[in-house]
XYZ file of C-alpha atoms in Angstrom:
625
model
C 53.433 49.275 83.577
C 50.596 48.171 80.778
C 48.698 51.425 79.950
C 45.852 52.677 81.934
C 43.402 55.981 81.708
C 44.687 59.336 82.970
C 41.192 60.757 84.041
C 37.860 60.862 81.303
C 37.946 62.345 77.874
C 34.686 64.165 77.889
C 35.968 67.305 75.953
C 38.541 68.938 74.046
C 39.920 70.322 77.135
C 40.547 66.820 78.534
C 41.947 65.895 75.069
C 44.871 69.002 76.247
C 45.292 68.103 79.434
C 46.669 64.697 78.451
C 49.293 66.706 75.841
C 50.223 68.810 79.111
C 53.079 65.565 79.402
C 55.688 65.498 76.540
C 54.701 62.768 73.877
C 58.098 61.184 74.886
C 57.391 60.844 78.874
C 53.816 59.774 78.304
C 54.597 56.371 78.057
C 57.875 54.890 78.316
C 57.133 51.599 75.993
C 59.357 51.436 72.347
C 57.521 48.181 70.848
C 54.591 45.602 70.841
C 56.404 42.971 72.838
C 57.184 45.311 75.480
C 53.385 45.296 75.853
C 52.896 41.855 76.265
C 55.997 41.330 79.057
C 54.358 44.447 80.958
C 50.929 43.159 80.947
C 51.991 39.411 81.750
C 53.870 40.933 84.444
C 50.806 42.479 85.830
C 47.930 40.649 84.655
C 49.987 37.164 84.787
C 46.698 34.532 85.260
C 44.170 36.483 84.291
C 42.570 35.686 80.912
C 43.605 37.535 78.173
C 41.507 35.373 74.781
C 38.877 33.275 75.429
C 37.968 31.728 71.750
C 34.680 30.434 71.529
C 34.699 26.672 69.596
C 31.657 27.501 68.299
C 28.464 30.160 68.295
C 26.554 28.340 71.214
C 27.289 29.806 74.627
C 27.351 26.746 76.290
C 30.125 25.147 74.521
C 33.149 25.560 76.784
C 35.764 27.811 75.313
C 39.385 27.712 74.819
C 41.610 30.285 77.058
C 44.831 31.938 77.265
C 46.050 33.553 80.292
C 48.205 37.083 79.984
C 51.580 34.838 81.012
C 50.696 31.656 78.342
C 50.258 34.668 75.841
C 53.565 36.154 76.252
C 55.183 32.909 76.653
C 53.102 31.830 73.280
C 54.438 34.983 71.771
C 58.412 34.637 72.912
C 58.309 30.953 71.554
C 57.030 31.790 68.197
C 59.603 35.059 67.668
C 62.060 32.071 68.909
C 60.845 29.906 66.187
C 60.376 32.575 63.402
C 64.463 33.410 64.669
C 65.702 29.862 63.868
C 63.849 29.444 60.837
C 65.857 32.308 59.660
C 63.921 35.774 60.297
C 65.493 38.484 61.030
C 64.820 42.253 61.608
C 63.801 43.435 58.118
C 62.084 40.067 57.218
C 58.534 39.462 56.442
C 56.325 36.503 58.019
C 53.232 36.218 56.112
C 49.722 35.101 57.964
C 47.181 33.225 56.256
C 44.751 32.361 59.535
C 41.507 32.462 60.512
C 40.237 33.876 64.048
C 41.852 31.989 66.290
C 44.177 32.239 69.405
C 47.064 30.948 67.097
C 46.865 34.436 65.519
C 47.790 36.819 67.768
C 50.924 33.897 68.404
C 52.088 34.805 64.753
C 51.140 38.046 65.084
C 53.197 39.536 67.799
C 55.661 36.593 67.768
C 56.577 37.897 64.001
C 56.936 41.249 65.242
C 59.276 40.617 67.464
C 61.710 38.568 65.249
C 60.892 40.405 62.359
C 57.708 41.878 60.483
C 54.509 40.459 60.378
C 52.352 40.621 57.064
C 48.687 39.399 57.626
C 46.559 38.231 54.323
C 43.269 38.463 53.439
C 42.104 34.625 52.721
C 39.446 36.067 50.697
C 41.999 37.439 48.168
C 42.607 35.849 45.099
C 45.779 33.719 44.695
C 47.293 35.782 41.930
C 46.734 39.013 44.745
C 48.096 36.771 47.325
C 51.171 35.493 45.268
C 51.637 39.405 44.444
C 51.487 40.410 48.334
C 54.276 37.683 49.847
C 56.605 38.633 46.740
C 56.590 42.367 47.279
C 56.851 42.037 51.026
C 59.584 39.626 50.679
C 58.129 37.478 53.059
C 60.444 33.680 54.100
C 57.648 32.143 56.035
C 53.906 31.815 55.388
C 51.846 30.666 58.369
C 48.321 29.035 57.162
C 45.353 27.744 58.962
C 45.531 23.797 58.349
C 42.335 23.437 56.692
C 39.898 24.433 54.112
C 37.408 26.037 56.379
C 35.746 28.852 54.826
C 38.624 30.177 52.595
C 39.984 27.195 51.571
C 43.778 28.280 53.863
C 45.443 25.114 53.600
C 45.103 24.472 49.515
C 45.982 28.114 49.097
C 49.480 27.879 51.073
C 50.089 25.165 49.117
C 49.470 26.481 46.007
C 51.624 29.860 47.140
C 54.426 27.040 48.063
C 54.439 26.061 44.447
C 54.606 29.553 43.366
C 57.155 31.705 45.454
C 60.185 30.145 45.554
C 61.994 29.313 48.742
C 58.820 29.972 50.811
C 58.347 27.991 53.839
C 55.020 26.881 54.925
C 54.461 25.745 58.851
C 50.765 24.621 59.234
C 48.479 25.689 62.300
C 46.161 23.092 63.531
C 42.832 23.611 63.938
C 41.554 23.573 67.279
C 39.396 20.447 67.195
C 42.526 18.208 65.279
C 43.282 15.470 68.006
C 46.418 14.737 65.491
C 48.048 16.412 62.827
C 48.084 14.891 59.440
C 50.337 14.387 57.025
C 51.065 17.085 54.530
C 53.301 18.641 52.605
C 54.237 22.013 54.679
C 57.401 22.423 56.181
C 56.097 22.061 59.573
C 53.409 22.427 62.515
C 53.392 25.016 64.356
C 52.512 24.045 67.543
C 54.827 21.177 67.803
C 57.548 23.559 66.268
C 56.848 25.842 69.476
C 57.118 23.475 72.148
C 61.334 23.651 71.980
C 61.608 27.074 72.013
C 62.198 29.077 75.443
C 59.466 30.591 76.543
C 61.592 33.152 78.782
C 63.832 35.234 76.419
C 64.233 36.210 72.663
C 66.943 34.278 71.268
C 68.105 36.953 68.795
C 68.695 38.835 71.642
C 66.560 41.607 69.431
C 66.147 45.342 70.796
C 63.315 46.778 69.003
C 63.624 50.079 68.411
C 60.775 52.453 68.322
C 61.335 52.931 64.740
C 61.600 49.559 63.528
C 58.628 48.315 61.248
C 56.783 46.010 62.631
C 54.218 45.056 60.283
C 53.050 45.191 56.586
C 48.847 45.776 56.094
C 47.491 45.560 52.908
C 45.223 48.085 51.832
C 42.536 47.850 48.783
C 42.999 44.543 46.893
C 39.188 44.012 46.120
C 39.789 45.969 43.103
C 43.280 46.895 41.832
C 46.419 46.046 42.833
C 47.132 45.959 47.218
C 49.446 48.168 48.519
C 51.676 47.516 51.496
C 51.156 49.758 54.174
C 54.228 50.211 56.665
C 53.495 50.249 60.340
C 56.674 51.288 63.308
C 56.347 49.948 66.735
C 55.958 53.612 67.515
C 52.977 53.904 65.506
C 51.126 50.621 66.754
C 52.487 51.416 70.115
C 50.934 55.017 70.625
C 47.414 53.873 68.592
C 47.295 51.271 71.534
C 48.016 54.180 74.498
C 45.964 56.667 72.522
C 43.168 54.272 72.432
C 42.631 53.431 75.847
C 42.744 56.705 77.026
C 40.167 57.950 75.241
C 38.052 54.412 76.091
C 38.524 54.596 79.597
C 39.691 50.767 79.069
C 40.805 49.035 82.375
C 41.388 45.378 83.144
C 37.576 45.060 84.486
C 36.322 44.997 80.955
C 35.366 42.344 78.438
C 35.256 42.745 74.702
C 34.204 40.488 72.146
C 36.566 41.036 69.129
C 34.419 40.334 65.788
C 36.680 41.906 63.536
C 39.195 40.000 61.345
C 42.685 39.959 62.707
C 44.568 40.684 58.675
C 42.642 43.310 59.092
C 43.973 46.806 61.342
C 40.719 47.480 62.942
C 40.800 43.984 64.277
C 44.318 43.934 65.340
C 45.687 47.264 66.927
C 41.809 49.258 68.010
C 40.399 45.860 69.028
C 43.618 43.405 69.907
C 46.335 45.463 71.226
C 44.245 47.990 72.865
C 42.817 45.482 74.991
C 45.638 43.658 75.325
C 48.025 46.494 76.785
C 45.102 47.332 79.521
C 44.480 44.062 80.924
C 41.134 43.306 79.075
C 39.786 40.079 78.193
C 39.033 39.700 74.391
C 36.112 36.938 73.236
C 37.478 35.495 69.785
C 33.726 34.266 68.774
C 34.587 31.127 66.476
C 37.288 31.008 63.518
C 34.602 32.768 61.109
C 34.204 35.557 63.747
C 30.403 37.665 62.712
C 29.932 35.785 59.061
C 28.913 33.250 61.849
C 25.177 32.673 61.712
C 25.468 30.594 64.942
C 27.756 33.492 66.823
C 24.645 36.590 65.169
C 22.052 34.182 66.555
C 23.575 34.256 70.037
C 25.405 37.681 70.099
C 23.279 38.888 72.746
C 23.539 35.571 74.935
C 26.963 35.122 74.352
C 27.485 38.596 75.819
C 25.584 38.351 78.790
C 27.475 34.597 79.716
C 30.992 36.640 79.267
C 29.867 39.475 81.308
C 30.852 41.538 77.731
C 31.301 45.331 78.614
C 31.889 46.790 75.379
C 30.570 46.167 71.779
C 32.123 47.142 68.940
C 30.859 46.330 65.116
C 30.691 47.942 61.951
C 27.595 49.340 61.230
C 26.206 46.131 58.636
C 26.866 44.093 61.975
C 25.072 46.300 63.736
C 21.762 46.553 61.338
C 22.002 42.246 61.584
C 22.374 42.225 65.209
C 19.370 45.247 65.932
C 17.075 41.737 64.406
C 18.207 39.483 67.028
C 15.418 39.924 70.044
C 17.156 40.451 73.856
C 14.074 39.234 75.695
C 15.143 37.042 78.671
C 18.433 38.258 78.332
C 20.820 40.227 80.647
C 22.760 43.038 78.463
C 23.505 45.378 81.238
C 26.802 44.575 81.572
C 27.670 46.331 78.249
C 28.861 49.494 79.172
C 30.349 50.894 75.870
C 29.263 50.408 72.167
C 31.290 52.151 69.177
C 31.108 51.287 65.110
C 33.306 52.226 62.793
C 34.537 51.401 59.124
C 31.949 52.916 57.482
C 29.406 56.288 58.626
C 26.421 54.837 60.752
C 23.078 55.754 59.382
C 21.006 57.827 61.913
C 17.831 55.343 61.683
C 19.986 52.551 62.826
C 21.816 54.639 66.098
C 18.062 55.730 66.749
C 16.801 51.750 66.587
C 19.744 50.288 68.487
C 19.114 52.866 71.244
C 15.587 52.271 71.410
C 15.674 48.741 71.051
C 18.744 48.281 73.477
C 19.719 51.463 75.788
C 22.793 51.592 73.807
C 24.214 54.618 72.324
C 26.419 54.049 69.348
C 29.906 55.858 69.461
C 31.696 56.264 66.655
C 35.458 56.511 65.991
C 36.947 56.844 62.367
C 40.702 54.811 61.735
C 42.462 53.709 58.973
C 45.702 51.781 57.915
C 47.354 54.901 57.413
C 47.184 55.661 60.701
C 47.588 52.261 62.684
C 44.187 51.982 62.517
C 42.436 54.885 64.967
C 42.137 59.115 64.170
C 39.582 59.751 66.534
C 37.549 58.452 68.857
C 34.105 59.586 70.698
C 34.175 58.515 74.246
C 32.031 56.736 76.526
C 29.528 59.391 77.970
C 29.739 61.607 74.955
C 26.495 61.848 72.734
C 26.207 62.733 69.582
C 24.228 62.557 66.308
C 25.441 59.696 63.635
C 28.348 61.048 61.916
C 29.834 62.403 64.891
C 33.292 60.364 65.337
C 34.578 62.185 68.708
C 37.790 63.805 69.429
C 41.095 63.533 66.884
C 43.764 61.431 69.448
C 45.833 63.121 71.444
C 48.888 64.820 70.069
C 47.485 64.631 66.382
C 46.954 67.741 64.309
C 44.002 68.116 62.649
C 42.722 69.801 58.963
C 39.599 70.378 56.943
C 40.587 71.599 53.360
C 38.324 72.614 50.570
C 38.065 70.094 47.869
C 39.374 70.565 44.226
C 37.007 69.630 41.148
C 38.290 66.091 41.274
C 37.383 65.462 45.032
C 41.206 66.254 46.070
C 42.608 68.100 48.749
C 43.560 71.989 48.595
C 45.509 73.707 50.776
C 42.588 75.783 51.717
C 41.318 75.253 54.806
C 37.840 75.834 56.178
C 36.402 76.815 59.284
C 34.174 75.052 61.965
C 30.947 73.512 60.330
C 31.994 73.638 56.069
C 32.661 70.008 54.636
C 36.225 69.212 53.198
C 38.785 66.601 53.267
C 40.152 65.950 56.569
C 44.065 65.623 56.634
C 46.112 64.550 60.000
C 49.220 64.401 61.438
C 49.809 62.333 64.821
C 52.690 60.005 66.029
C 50.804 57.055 64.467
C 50.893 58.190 60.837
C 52.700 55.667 59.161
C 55.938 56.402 57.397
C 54.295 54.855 54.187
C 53.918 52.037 52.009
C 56.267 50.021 50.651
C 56.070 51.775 46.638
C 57.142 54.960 47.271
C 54.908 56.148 44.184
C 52.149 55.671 46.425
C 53.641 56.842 49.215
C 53.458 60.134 47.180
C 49.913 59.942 46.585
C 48.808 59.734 50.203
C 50.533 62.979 51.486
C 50.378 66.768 50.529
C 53.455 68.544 49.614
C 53.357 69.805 52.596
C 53.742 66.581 54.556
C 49.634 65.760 55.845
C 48.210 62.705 55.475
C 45.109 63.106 53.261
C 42.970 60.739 54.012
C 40.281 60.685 51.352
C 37.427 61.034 53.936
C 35.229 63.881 53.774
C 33.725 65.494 56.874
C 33.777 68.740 59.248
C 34.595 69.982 62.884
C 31.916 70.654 65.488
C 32.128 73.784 67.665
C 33.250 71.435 70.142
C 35.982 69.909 68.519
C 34.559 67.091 67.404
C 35.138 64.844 64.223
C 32.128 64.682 61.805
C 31.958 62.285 58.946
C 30.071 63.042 55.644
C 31.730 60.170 53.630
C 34.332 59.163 50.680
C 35.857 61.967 48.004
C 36.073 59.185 45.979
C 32.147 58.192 46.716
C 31.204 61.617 46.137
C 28.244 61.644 42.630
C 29.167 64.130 40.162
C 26.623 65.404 38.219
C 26.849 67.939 35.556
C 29.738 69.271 38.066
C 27.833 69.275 41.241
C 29.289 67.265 44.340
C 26.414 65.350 45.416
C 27.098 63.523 48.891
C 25.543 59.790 48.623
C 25.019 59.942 52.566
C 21.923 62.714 52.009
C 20.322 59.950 49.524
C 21.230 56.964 52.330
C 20.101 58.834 55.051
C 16.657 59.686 53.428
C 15.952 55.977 51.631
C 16.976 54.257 55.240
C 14.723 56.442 57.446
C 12.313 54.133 55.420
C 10.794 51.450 58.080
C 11.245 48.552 55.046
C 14.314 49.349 54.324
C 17.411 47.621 56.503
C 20.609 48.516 54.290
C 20.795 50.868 51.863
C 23.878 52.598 48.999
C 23.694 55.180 46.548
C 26.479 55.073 43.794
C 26.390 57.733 40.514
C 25.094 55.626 37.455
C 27.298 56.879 34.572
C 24.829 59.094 32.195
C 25.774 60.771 28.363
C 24.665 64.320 29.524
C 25.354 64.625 33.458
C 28.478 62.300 33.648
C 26.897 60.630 36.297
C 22.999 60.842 38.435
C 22.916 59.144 41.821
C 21.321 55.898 42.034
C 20.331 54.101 44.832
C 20.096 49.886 46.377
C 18.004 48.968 49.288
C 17.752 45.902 51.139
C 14.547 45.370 52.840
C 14.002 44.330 56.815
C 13.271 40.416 57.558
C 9.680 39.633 57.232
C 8.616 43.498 56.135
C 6.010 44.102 53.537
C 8.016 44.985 49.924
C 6.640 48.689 49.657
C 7.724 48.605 45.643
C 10.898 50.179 44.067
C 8.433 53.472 42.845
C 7.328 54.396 46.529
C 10.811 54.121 47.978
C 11.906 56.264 45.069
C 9.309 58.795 45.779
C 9.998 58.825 49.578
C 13.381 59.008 49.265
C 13.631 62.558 46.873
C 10.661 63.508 49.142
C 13.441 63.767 51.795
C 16.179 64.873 49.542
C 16.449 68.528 49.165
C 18.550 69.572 46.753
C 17.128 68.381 42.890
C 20.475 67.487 41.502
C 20.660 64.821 44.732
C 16.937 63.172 44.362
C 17.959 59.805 42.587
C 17.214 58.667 39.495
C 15.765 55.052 40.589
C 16.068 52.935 43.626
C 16.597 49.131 43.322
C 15.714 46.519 45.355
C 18.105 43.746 46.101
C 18.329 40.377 48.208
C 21.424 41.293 49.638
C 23.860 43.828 50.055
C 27.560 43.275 48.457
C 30.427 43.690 51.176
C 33.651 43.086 51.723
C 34.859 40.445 54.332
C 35.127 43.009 57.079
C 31.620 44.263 56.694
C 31.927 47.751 54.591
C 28.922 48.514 51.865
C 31.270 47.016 48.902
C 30.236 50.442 46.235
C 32.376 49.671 43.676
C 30.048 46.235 43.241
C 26.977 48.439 42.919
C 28.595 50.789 40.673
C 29.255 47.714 38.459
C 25.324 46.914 38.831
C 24.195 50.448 37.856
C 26.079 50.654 34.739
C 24.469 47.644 33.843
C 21.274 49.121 34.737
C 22.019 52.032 32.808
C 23.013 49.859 29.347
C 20.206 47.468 29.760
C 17.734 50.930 30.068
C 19.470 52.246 26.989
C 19.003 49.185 25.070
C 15.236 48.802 26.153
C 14.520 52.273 24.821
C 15.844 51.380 21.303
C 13.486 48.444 21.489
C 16.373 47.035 19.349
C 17.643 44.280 21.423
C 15.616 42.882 24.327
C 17.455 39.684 23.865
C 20.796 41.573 24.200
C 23.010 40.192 27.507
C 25.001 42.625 29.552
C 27.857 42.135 31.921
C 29.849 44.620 33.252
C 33.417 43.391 33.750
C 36.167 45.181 36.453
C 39.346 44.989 35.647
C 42.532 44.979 38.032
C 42.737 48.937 37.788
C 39.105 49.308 38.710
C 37.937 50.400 35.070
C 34.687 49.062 33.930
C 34.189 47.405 30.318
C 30.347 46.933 29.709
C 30.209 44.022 27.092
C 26.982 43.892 25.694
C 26.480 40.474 23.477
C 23.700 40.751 20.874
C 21.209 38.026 19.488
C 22.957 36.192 17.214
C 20.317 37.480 14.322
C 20.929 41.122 14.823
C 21.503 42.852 11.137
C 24.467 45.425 10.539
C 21.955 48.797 10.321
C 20.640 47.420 14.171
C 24.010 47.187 15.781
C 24.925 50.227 14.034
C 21.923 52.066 15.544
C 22.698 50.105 18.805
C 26.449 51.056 18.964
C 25.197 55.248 18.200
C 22.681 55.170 21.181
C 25.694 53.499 23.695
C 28.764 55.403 22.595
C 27.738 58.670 23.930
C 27.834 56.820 27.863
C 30.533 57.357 29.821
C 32.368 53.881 30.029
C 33.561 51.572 27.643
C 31.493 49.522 26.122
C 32.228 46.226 23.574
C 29.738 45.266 21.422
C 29.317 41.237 20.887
């Protein structure tokens, strides 16, 4: 049978009772397509995706029903199979949000492994990603759209040899065009059986059944591993602590490369009978689909929301008047810590308490999870899943895990292990660097356990400001510049500095239509708030916008490039030497900063002497022009 809830997860205790069954007789499922023939079995008509053409609620959708999706899904595994996939082969996705997706997605998984791509990725990282995964097939969106799919596949045609491209059509195409792929995929479907895998495949529990990438903004991607057994349980896991049953309605905002958007928000739903809104192929960077969140909630009857917490701060500006939310039962964030000003506003403004889980691709995606029904104060991400062990360890001077742990209330790294831990990424090197010699997954995140067995999140080791040797947390500078009524989105990164090493800095982006209050009196609020000296930034800056990445996370290592900028330009200015000077800061592929600093064309040999003395003492490297 498709999962369902045991009884509420209110507490700890209820977190136990659930481990009272075995692991192994808790759910008798060994992969994702299982899923989908249990839940067409017993959800058969009913819809499973509704994708929304476009951001205005009274544009009539596009559906699938529970049996077209498994049908959808055995046809594509059929096709992937004759094409020449096999258990232990990769088929790359290169797709927008659209019901075509979760086609490739679980379709792949079933004939072999799936590897979903960022679009947003360059086409060197791209290239990179398909080579290293090994991938035969690349599946691409058939136009430009936002992320220009189609000229992309054809471009990683050209580059990886013996990679075949089958184009998706977008939904509005009345006729596919001519082009140089190797096929279409939905005329390619239409011969395969719709009944039975071909391969006559039985997926073991063990078998990997996908390939995430991790990072990739800066550095080189790695390729996370994911088992049916670990997708599998993070689906279970999920909607028992959710309470999901086939009465709710979720609208799925979150891009499907990414593991948030595909096991927490896709196959959760999709094993309890829930009906997911896809809103458009750009999904939230839709101004049309932010404009009518609330209204295209109340038409679909939406009972849970789920965002990360930049969504959330664009969708607390859109007004509700006139419009029926009560059907929204259930509202959790994620991705990134959710700033206490913004859980206060969204309550206030909508009745909605924000829950929080924390996940990650290292662990298919969910670690814990508060409830519906449990309060808390922002930071608090609920219960660690079921059958997961759970660590806080003392950090080392470098923001790294020790092996000594701490009690109930002190801040450390957390480390896990659960049945969804993945068995690691592809390089084995970094395989290495994710675990402890003893075998826990350290996750990088620092934070601290409640008396009541709750998660709490404080933020990144590697976010963590260092100053003179003092760990300064940047969420005690975010929490004290946001409580700031101006002030909609706010950072603080450390500024690299000759004496300290580094002094935190802060960015603020200011609320629609709000008077500017001036960088100076947010500065002097904000280390009004902050207690501890070494914490109380150094400057805040204003800015039009906040960098993110394309899946709505605070993108720091951006404003760490903007602050050592800052920090040159300040230098220069106090030499008085070279106002004309320009200054870029440049990131390479391992993350490493290069400051080049290009003086007027005039400037004498004693000047850029004098110049090159005042700069060489910061901590980055610097090129002089």
């Amino acid at each position: 049978m498709p999962f369902a809830p045991s009884h509420p997860i209110r507490s700890t205790a209820d977190i136990r009772r659930l481990e009272e069954t075995p692991l192994e007789d808790a759910f008798a499922v060994n992969s994702t397509y299982e899923i989908f023939a249990e839940s067409a079995r017993a959800f058969g008509n009913k819809t499973a995706l509704t994708f929304l053409r476009t951001g205005d609620p009274g544009d009539a959708p596009l559906r699938l029903s529970y049996r077209e999706l498994f049908e959808g899904i055995t046809r594509a595994a059929n096709l992937f199979h004759e094409l020449g996939v096999e258990k232990g082969d990769a088929v790359a996705a290169l797709l927008p949000g659209c019901l075509e997706y979760h086609l490739v997605l679980w379709g792949a998984e079933a004939a072999g492994i799936v590897q979903p791509l960022n679009p947003l990725l360059t086409l060197d990282k791209l290239d990179d990603l398909i080579v290293t995964a090994g991938a035969k097939i690349l599946v691409a969106y058939g136009a430009k759209d936002d992320a220009d799919y189609w000229d992309k596949a054809m471009a990683l045609r050209e580059r990886v040899p013996g990679l075949k491209v089958i184009r998706v059509a977008p939904h509005d195409e009345d006729h596919p065009p001519a082009h140089d792929g190797d096929g279409d995929f939905q005329t390619l479907l239409e011969g395969q059986p719709a009944d039975r895998l071909v391969s006559g495949r039985d997926i073991g529990p063990g078998d990997i059944a996908a390939y995430f990438h991790t990072g990739g903004t800066t550095g080189a991607p790695k390729l996370a591993m994911h088992t049916h057994a670990n997708q599998v349980f993070t689906a279970w896991a999920s909607v028992q602590l959710q309470g999901m049953t086939p009465d709710d309605v979720s609208i799925n905002g979150y891009p499907l490369f990414h593991v948030a958007g595909v096991l927490p928000a896709s196959l959760t739903a999709l094993s309890a009978g829930v009906e997911i809104v896809i809103p458009t192929t750009t999904l939230l960077r839709n101004p049309q689909v932010r404009e009518n969140y609330w209204r295209i909630a109340e038409k679909y009857r939406a009972t849970s929301l789920s965002a990360v917490p930049t969504v959330l701060a664009a969708l607390a500006n859109v007004p509700t008047e006139g419009i029926d939310i009560s059907s929204i039962r259930y509202c959790r964030t994620g991705a990134a810590i959710l700033p206490p000003e913004l859980a206060e506003r969204f309550e206030k403004q909508f009745g909605l308490h924000v829950h929080e889980s924390l996940g990650m691709t290292e662990m298919a995606g969910i670690s814990s999870i508060r409830p519906p029904g449990v309060r808390g104060p922002a930071g608090c991400v609920g219960f660690p899943i079921p059958y997961s062990k759970t660590r806080i360890v003392a950090l080392d001077e470098n923001g790294g895990p020790t092996d000594r742990d701490l009690p109930p209330g002190e801040h450390g790294m957390i480390l896990f292990k659960a049945p969804n831990v993945f068995p690691g990424f592809l390089d084995e090197r970094d395989t290495a660097k994710a675990f402890t010699e003893d075998g826990w997954l350290a996750t990088g995140d620092v934070g601290w356990m409640d008396d009541d067995g709750r998660l709490n999140l404080t933020g990144r080791s590697k976010d963590l400001i260092i100053r003179s040797g003092h760990n300064i947390d940047p969420k005690v500078i975010e929490d004290a510049l946001g409580s700031h009524p101006s002030v909609q989105l706010c950072a603080a990164v450390g500024a690299p500095d000759a004496y300290a090493g580094e002094l935190p800095v802060a960015f603020a982006v200011l609320m629609p239509c709000a008077d500017n209050p001036g960088e100076t009196t947010l500065l002097d609020w904000t280390c009004d708030r902050v207690d501890e000296p070494p914490a109380k930034p150094k400057s805040v800056s204003i800015i039009k916008a906040m960098p993110m990445t394309n899946v709505g996370k605070i993108f720091k290592p951006e404003l760490r490039r903007m602050a050592a900028e800052n920090t040159v330009r300040d230098v220069l200015a106090a030499t008085g030497l070279a106002a004309e000077a320009a200054v870029e800061a440049v990131q390479a592929a391992d993350g490493k900063l290069t400051v080049i600093v290009k003086l007027p064309a005039n400037t004498d040999a004693p000047a850029r002497e004098a110049i090159g003395v005042r700069l060489e003492p910061l901590p980055l490297e610097i090129s002089l022009d």
